[in-house]
Amino acid sequence: MHITECIVSAPGKAILHGEHAVVHGKVALAVSLNLRTFLRLLPNCTGKVCINLPNIHTFLSWDVTSLQSLLPDQADDLKNAKELDMDLVPKLRSFIGVADGITDTSTMAVLAFLYIYTSVFAESRELPGLTVSVWSELPTGAGLGSSWSGTYSQVERGGDAADKHMGLSGEKIIHGNPSGVDNAVSTWGGILRYHAGKITPLSRVPMLRILLTNTKVPRSTKVLVAGVKDKINKFPAVMNPVLESIDAVSCTCQQTLSEMATEPTPEHYDVLEELIDINQHHLNVIGVGHPSLDRLCQATLGLGLHSKLTGAGGGGCGITLLRPDTSSSVIQNAIQEVKDCGYDCWETSIGAPGVQHHSPSSMKEEVLQLLNSL
Amino acid sequence: MHITECIVSAPGKAILHGEHAVVHGKVALAVSLNLRTFLRLLPNCTGKVCINLPNIHTFLSWDVTSLQSLLPDQADDLKNAKELDMDLVPKLRSFIGVADGITDTSTMAVLAFLYIYTSVFAESRELPGLTVSVWSELPTGAGLGSSWSGTYSQVERGGDAADKHMGLSGEKIIHGNPSGVDNAVSTWGGILRYHAGKITPLSRVPMLRILLTNTKVPRSTKVLVAGVKDKINKFPAVMNPVLESIDAVSCTCQQTLSEMATEPTPEHYDVLEELIDINQHHLNVIGVGHPSLDRLCQATLGLGLHSKLTGAGGGGCGITLLRPDTSSSVIQNAIQEVKDCGYDCWETSIGAPGVQHHSPSSMKEEVLQLLNSL
C-alpha cells in the first residue's frame, strides 16, 4: 500500500435545537460547525508510527514491528472491518500500557487511532511508517468533537466520505454507544435531522454565521440527562408539553431553514432568533440552564443578538446567531463582551461542508505552519 | 338611615399562576395581597359629601342637595340595584363635569363612588352628609387594585361581605366587563382558582410571605394580550403546549397549596419555587417578559429567592416567594437589591383575609394618622 502525504479536515458539530428532548424521542437538529479538525498524514522511513495531538499535549511513537505482533495471524479475521474487533482493543491497551477503565481523552484518542491504523493496514500485512498530526480549532472536551476517529478513517481510506464505518468504530471505542449523529455530521457536514434513531440530512440548507462560546463551566452530561428525567417524573403534566414544544421548535426551524435555502429573508432570521430564545427558555425549564449561559444570552442580547446553549447545557457551550447584515463592529463588540465574561468565543458558521481534502497550497497558512511545526 | 363611623380594609390581588394563559381557557390562581386599601366613612353635618383619595391626589366635595336631584323620581326604579343603572352614569359624568371617554383613574374612582353612594342611599330618599377617605398601601395603577368600588360597597352596606354585587357594579363602571375575579379576591381573600368563567375558592390555604416589586415600567395589558395571541397564531405547535404546561403549573401549585394547608414542609416550598421559575420562563416564551423582570429574578435568585412577574407582564409587578425560614437579613438584603434596581418593593403576604372591619383602636397607627390627616 502506497502512502502519500495528505491533509484532510472535518467540521465540529453542535446541536441547533432538540438537545435533551432527543433523549425522549423528540426531533433534534445537528449541525456541522466550521471550526475544523485538521489531520495530516505523512509517510516516514523511520520504521515508526508517530502520533501528534498538540491540543491534548500528546506526542507518542512506537516501532511498527512491535505493533505488527498484535495483528491476528489469519487475514480472514480482518476482512469484516465493519464490526468492531473487540479483541484488539484490550491488546492495544496493554501495548500502550494503559489499564482498563482509564478513559481520559488522550488515552481514548490514541486507542482509537491505533485501532484504525492497525485495522486499515492489517490486510496488507505490513504496517507502514507514518506520522499523523491532528490539530483542532475546537475547544477540547466541550462536546463539539469532530469525531477525530472519523477524521482518521477518512484520511486513511483516502477520504472516501461514503465509507463512514471506520469513524463510527473509533467513536464506539471512545463513547461506548454513539447515535452515529456526530460521525454523520462530521462526515457529511450541513444540517441533519435526528429523530427516533433515524438520521435525515436536510437537502439544501443555508450556511449560518454564528458565534460559538465556551463558558468553560464544566458539567457532566450524564448528570444533566438524569436531572431532566427526574424533572419529567416529578412534574409530568408540566414537562411533557415542554418537550412537545421543543419538538415543534426543531420542526419549525427545519421548515424555516428549507425555505431559506431558496430565498432567505430578514423575516426568516427573525423566526430563527425567536426559536432560539424560546428553546433557551425551555432548556432552563427542563433544568439544564446555567447562570453562565444566562450571562451569555444577556450580553449578546444587549447587542441585539440571540443565543442559546448547545449540547448538554449546565455550562459548556452556547451559540449566537449572526444575521447577514450584522456588522463586523457589532460582532467584535459581542466577542469582546463574551470574553469579558471570562469565556472563549469564536466567529464561525454552521451548516459548513463535511470532510474536505486540502492541498498544502490551499491551506490556511497558520494551520499549515502549526502542522509543520509538529 | 343612621350612619356611624367605620373603617374597613380590603386586600389587593395578584395572579400567582396562569396570567395570560387564562385568556386562552387555562386555569389561573388569583391570590389576595396583604397590601390593603383602607376606607373610612365618617358622617358629617355639613350637608356635603366629601371624597378624599390621597393616593391619586383627589379631594372633592359636593352639596348633597345637588346630587339628590339626579335620583329618579320613582323609588321603584331603584329597587333592583343588582343591575347597573346605565342612565345614572352619564348623569353623574355631567354632574362632575367630565366628558364621555375620559377614563383616568381619578375620574373613574369618583364616578364609581358617586354611583354607589347615590344607589345605596336612594331608597332612603335622603342622601346623608358624609366624608369618605380611601388610602391604599398598593402602588397605584399597577394592576393590583383592591377593587376600590368593592371596598366602598362593603362599608356602605355595613361590611356584609356576602353582598358583593355593588363592588362589581363599581368595577363594571371602571373596567367595562370584569371577570369578577378581582372583586371576589378582594372580598373573600385567600386564593381562588379561575377557569373558564368559574371561580372556585381554595378551601384551606396557607398564607405565603412574599416580596411584591413594582418595576414601574409602564405597559399596556391590551398590547401584551394581543402579542400573546399573535405568537400563538404564528407558532401554534410551539405555543399551545406552553399554555398547556402553564395550566399544569397552576394545577400542580393548587395541589401543593392544598397539601400545605395541613402540614407544610420544606419540600412543598421547593415545589412552589420550581413552579415559579418554570412559569417565569414560560411567560418569557409567550412574549410578556421584560428585562426589568429578568433583573428582578436575577437579583433575588442571587439570595436564593425565586421570582416571577404577576399580572400583565412587560414590566409592571413581580412577586418573590419567601420561605418560613428566610431570615430577615436575607429579606432586607433582597429588598435593598431590588430597590437598587430602581424598583419599589414591599414585604407582604398572599392568601391574606378579605374585607375586614377595623375598630380605630386596633388600626395600624400610621394608617389611622394618615386617615385622620385628611
XYZ file of C-alpha atoms in Angstrom, chain A residues 6-360:
355
model
C -2.399 14.224 2.638
C -4.314 16.698 4.717
C -7.995 16.456 5.442
C -10.269 18.338 7.761
C -13.618 17.603 9.343
C -16.040 20.117 10.872
C -17.100 20.066 14.503
C -20.719 19.507 15.376
C -23.263 21.295 17.502
C -26.917 20.857 18.290
C -29.050 23.670 16.903
C -32.290 22.502 18.548
C -33.535 19.454 20.387
C -30.714 18.610 22.795
C -32.095 16.585 25.709
C -35.551 16.374 24.098
C -33.969 13.930 21.630
C -33.407 11.524 24.528
C -37.201 11.486 24.955
C -38.000 10.707 21.337
C -38.233 14.266 20.019
C -36.648 15.749 16.880
C -33.168 17.282 17.094
C -31.229 19.263 14.519
C -27.489 18.541 14.488
C -25.310 20.947 12.550
C -21.730 20.971 11.375
C -19.589 23.644 12.958
C -16.940 25.246 10.799
C -14.307 25.036 13.499
C -12.382 22.227 11.886
C -10.107 19.448 12.947
C -7.151 19.040 10.578
C -5.304 15.812 10.136
C -2.070 15.431 8.252
C -0.731 12.058 7.291
C 2.963 11.947 6.343
C 4.782 8.765 5.344
C 8.142 8.268 7.023
C 11.107 5.924 6.673
C 11.941 5.652 10.371
C 10.011 2.439 10.899
C 7.941 4.228 13.467
C 4.350 5.278 13.722
C 4.116 8.698 15.331
C 1.078 10.496 16.629
C 0.984 14.202 17.425
C -2.103 15.564 19.166
C -0.989 19.039 20.250
C -4.439 20.057 21.562
C -4.201 17.418 24.241
C -0.432 17.551 24.632
C 0.014 14.034 23.366
C 3.096 13.128 21.328
C 3.828 9.406 21.058
C 5.618 6.965 18.787
C 6.063 3.203 18.527
C 8.104 0.797 16.447
C 5.980 -0.555 13.639
C 7.357 -4.054 14.193
C 6.141 -4.209 17.774
C 2.618 -3.255 16.662
C 2.738 -5.857 13.890
C 2.823 -8.600 16.512
C -0.641 -7.617 17.747
C -2.296 -8.461 14.455
C -4.189 -11.737 14.125
C -2.476 -14.449 12.087
C -5.343 -15.106 9.759
C -6.089 -12.396 7.235
C -9.647 -13.738 7.278
C -10.119 -12.366 10.740
C -9.595 -8.901 9.402
C -11.947 -8.988 6.466
C -15.077 -7.746 8.057
C -13.804 -4.487 9.412
C -17.359 -3.187 9.713
C -17.646 -4.935 13.021
C -15.585 -3.729 15.889
C -12.891 -6.284 16.742
C -13.231 -6.173 20.488
C -10.185 -8.440 20.968
C -7.916 -5.825 19.502
C -8.858 -3.100 21.985
C -7.509 -4.825 25.130
C -4.389 -5.822 23.185
C -3.813 -2.207 22.241
C -4.478 -1.106 25.832
C -1.808 -3.426 27.113
C 0.514 -2.387 24.254
C 0.386 1.293 25.245
C 0.462 0.342 28.914
C -2.907 1.750 29.975
C -5.151 -0.206 32.302
C -8.810 -0.959 31.637
C -11.098 1.770 32.890
C -8.717 4.591 32.074
C -10.723 6.690 29.647
C -9.162 10.156 29.516
C -9.249 11.979 26.188
C -5.633 11.310 25.362
C -5.856 7.565 26.013
C -9.072 7.173 24.059
C -7.781 9.194 21.123
C -4.603 7.108 20.964
C -6.561 3.860 21.247
C -8.926 4.940 18.508
C -6.026 5.930 16.283
C -4.090 2.695 16.810
C -7.210 0.642 16.308
C -7.911 2.242 12.962
C -4.258 2.270 11.926
C -3.813 -1.435 12.549
C -7.193 -2.363 11.074
C -6.738 -0.381 7.894
C -3.267 -1.685 7.161
C -3.703 -5.196 8.503
C -4.844 -6.587 5.177
C -1.591 -5.508 3.548
C 0.271 -7.484 6.295
C 2.733 -4.620 6.519
C 2.264 -1.621 8.752
C 3.890 1.436 7.153
C 5.945 4.055 8.985
C 3.907 7.201 9.190
C 3.361 10.373 11.182
C -0.146 11.514 11.930
C -0.704 15.032 13.250
C -4.084 16.241 14.327
C -4.834 19.803 15.238
C -8.243 21.196 16.007
C -9.719 24.664 16.095
C -12.317 23.322 18.519
C -12.169 23.690 22.281
C -11.149 20.363 23.776
C -13.683 18.399 25.782
C -16.546 20.804 25.096
C -18.654 18.169 23.389
C -18.220 19.708 19.966
C -15.841 16.999 18.786
C -15.237 16.450 15.213
C -15.191 12.778 15.549
C -11.391 12.532 15.468
C -11.659 8.908 14.693
C -13.905 9.857 11.795
C -11.200 12.137 10.539
C -8.613 9.376 10.899
C -10.641 6.936 8.947
C -11.375 9.386 6.169
C -7.757 10.152 5.564
C -6.641 6.570 5.776
C -9.278 5.436 3.356
C -8.254 8.280 1.091
C -11.123 10.470 2.153
C -13.903 8.364 0.746
C -16.707 10.075 2.585
C -19.143 7.294 1.803
C -17.168 4.924 3.957
C -18.132 6.089 7.390
C -17.987 2.899 9.381
C -14.391 3.316 10.468
C -15.137 6.633 12.038
C -18.008 5.049 13.847
C -15.741 2.225 15.017
C -13.357 4.753 16.511
C -16.261 6.532 18.089
C -17.557 3.307 19.565
C -14.218 2.896 21.291
C -14.435 6.427 22.709
C -18.130 6.810 23.504
C -19.476 3.310 24.009
C -22.744 3.505 22.098
C -22.965 6.616 19.964
C -26.044 7.503 17.951
C -23.960 7.967 14.820
C -25.159 11.555 14.510
C -21.816 13.098 15.454
C -19.983 10.981 12.942
C -22.548 11.688 10.240
C -22.385 15.452 10.796
C -18.581 15.486 10.778
C -18.514 13.434 7.608
C -21.322 14.997 5.647
C -21.460 18.480 7.083
C -24.615 20.554 6.732
C -27.635 20.024 8.948
C -29.116 16.695 9.972
C -32.490 15.918 11.423
C -32.315 13.194 14.038
C -35.486 11.522 15.225
C -36.018 8.172 16.926
C -32.775 6.711 15.609
C -33.279 7.956 12.065
C -30.807 10.447 10.578
C -32.047 12.592 7.689
C -29.743 15.178 6.071
C -31.579 18.380 5.173
C -31.251 18.554 1.413
C -30.492 22.236 0.886
C -29.578 24.439 3.788
C -28.132 27.899 4.215
C -24.804 28.377 5.947
C -25.468 30.472 9.058
C -22.879 32.686 10.684
C -22.633 32.233 14.422
C -20.518 32.905 17.441
C -19.513 29.825 19.372
C -18.880 30.460 23.053
C -17.283 28.102 25.526
C -18.251 29.158 29.041
C -15.625 26.704 30.293
C -18.012 25.760 33.100
C -17.510 22.008 33.464
C -20.528 19.733 33.606
C -21.498 16.113 33.405
C -23.776 15.222 30.517
C -24.843 12.092 32.374
C -25.920 14.049 35.472
C -27.789 16.605 33.351
C -29.638 13.927 31.376
C -30.624 12.209 34.631
C -31.807 15.527 36.058
C -34.131 16.081 33.100
C -35.557 12.599 33.542
C -36.170 13.314 37.242
C -37.973 16.560 36.430
C -40.206 14.797 33.926
C -41.055 12.159 36.519
C -41.701 14.805 39.175
C -43.881 17.104 37.026
C -45.039 15.057 34.032
C -48.006 17.293 33.196
C -45.761 20.361 33.244
C -42.724 18.875 31.480
C -44.148 16.703 28.713
C -45.756 19.679 26.937
C -42.380 21.440 27.117
C -40.739 18.535 25.280
C -43.535 18.728 22.713
C -42.893 22.419 22.297
C -39.157 21.795 21.814
C -40.055 19.219 19.166
C -42.135 21.863 17.406
C -39.231 24.323 17.671
C -36.966 21.837 15.853
C -39.588 21.172 13.178
C -40.382 24.864 12.690
C -36.665 25.594 12.437
C -36.195 22.820 9.882
C -39.059 24.226 7.810
C -37.627 27.743 8.041
C -34.152 26.580 7.014
C -35.636 24.806 3.988
C -37.403 27.987 2.931
C -34.199 29.964 3.457
C -32.259 27.717 1.087
C -34.121 29.207 -1.864
C -34.640 32.790 -0.755
C -33.554 33.903 2.701
C -35.330 36.995 4.026
C -34.892 39.091 7.182
C -38.172 37.575 8.420
C -36.586 34.115 8.295
C -33.842 35.355 10.571
C -36.466 36.851 12.904
C -38.034 33.402 13.186
C -34.675 31.708 13.802
C -33.983 34.227 16.566
C -37.393 33.717 18.161
C -36.935 29.954 18.116
C -33.509 30.301 19.738
C -34.973 32.409 22.555
C -37.905 30.052 23.061
C -35.726 26.968 23.202
C -33.270 28.593 25.592
C -36.186 29.245 27.973
C -37.373 25.657 27.555
C -33.894 24.333 28.312
C -33.976 26.372 31.507
C -37.357 24.872 32.358
C -36.075 21.311 31.970
C -33.211 22.230 34.262
C -30.135 22.337 32.032
C -29.527 26.086 32.089
C -26.738 27.765 33.996
C -26.018 31.330 35.151
C -23.009 31.383 32.809
C -25.354 30.740 29.889
C -27.803 33.384 31.136
C -24.912 35.837 31.124
C -24.040 34.867 27.557
C -27.653 35.399 26.451
C -27.882 38.757 28.186
C -24.517 40.014 26.950
C -25.347 39.216 23.332
C -28.971 40.373 23.571
C -27.612 43.746 24.627
C -26.243 43.930 21.069
C -29.436 42.549 19.517
C -28.056 39.022 19.123
C -29.823 35.843 20.235
C -28.097 32.937 21.971
C -28.850 29.521 23.340
C -26.877 26.744 24.916
C -25.841 23.918 22.629
C -25.423 20.341 23.736
C -25.648 19.210 27.306
C -26.001 22.638 28.934
C -25.280 23.288 32.599
C -22.373 25.411 31.413
C -20.467 24.170 28.378
C -21.072 25.907 25.067
C -23.540 28.332 23.566
C -24.240 29.556 20.056
C -25.194 33.069 18.992
C -26.870 33.644 15.639
C -25.409 36.373 13.441
C -27.541 37.874 10.705
C -26.196 38.543 7.203
C -26.320 42.254 7.977
C -24.790 42.036 11.458
C -21.905 44.485 11.168
C -18.366 43.449 11.970
C -18.233 46.099 14.695
C -21.247 44.530 16.429
C -19.596 41.130 16.076
C -16.321 42.403 17.512
C -18.208 44.057 20.404
C -20.115 40.857 21.079
C -16.937 38.760 21.083
C -15.313 41.246 23.446
C -18.298 41.264 25.824
C -18.402 37.493 25.870
C -14.665 37.312 26.504
C -15.103 39.871 29.291
C -17.346 37.285 30.973
C -14.299 35.025 31.027
C -15.460 32.803 28.171
C -13.753 31.745 24.928
C -15.501 32.908 21.774
C -15.045 32.208 18.079
C -16.737 33.566 14.987
C -17.624 30.643 12.743
C -20.562 29.162 10.871
C -22.905 26.192 10.955
C -24.037 24.095 8.030
C -20.464 24.059 6.719
C -19.074 21.298 4.450
C -18.139 17.907 5.855
C -14.796 16.150 5.392
C -12.599 18.015 2.939
C -9.250 17.266 1.345
C -6.747 20.076 1.352
C -3.706 20.612 -0.819
C -0.898 22.196 1.182
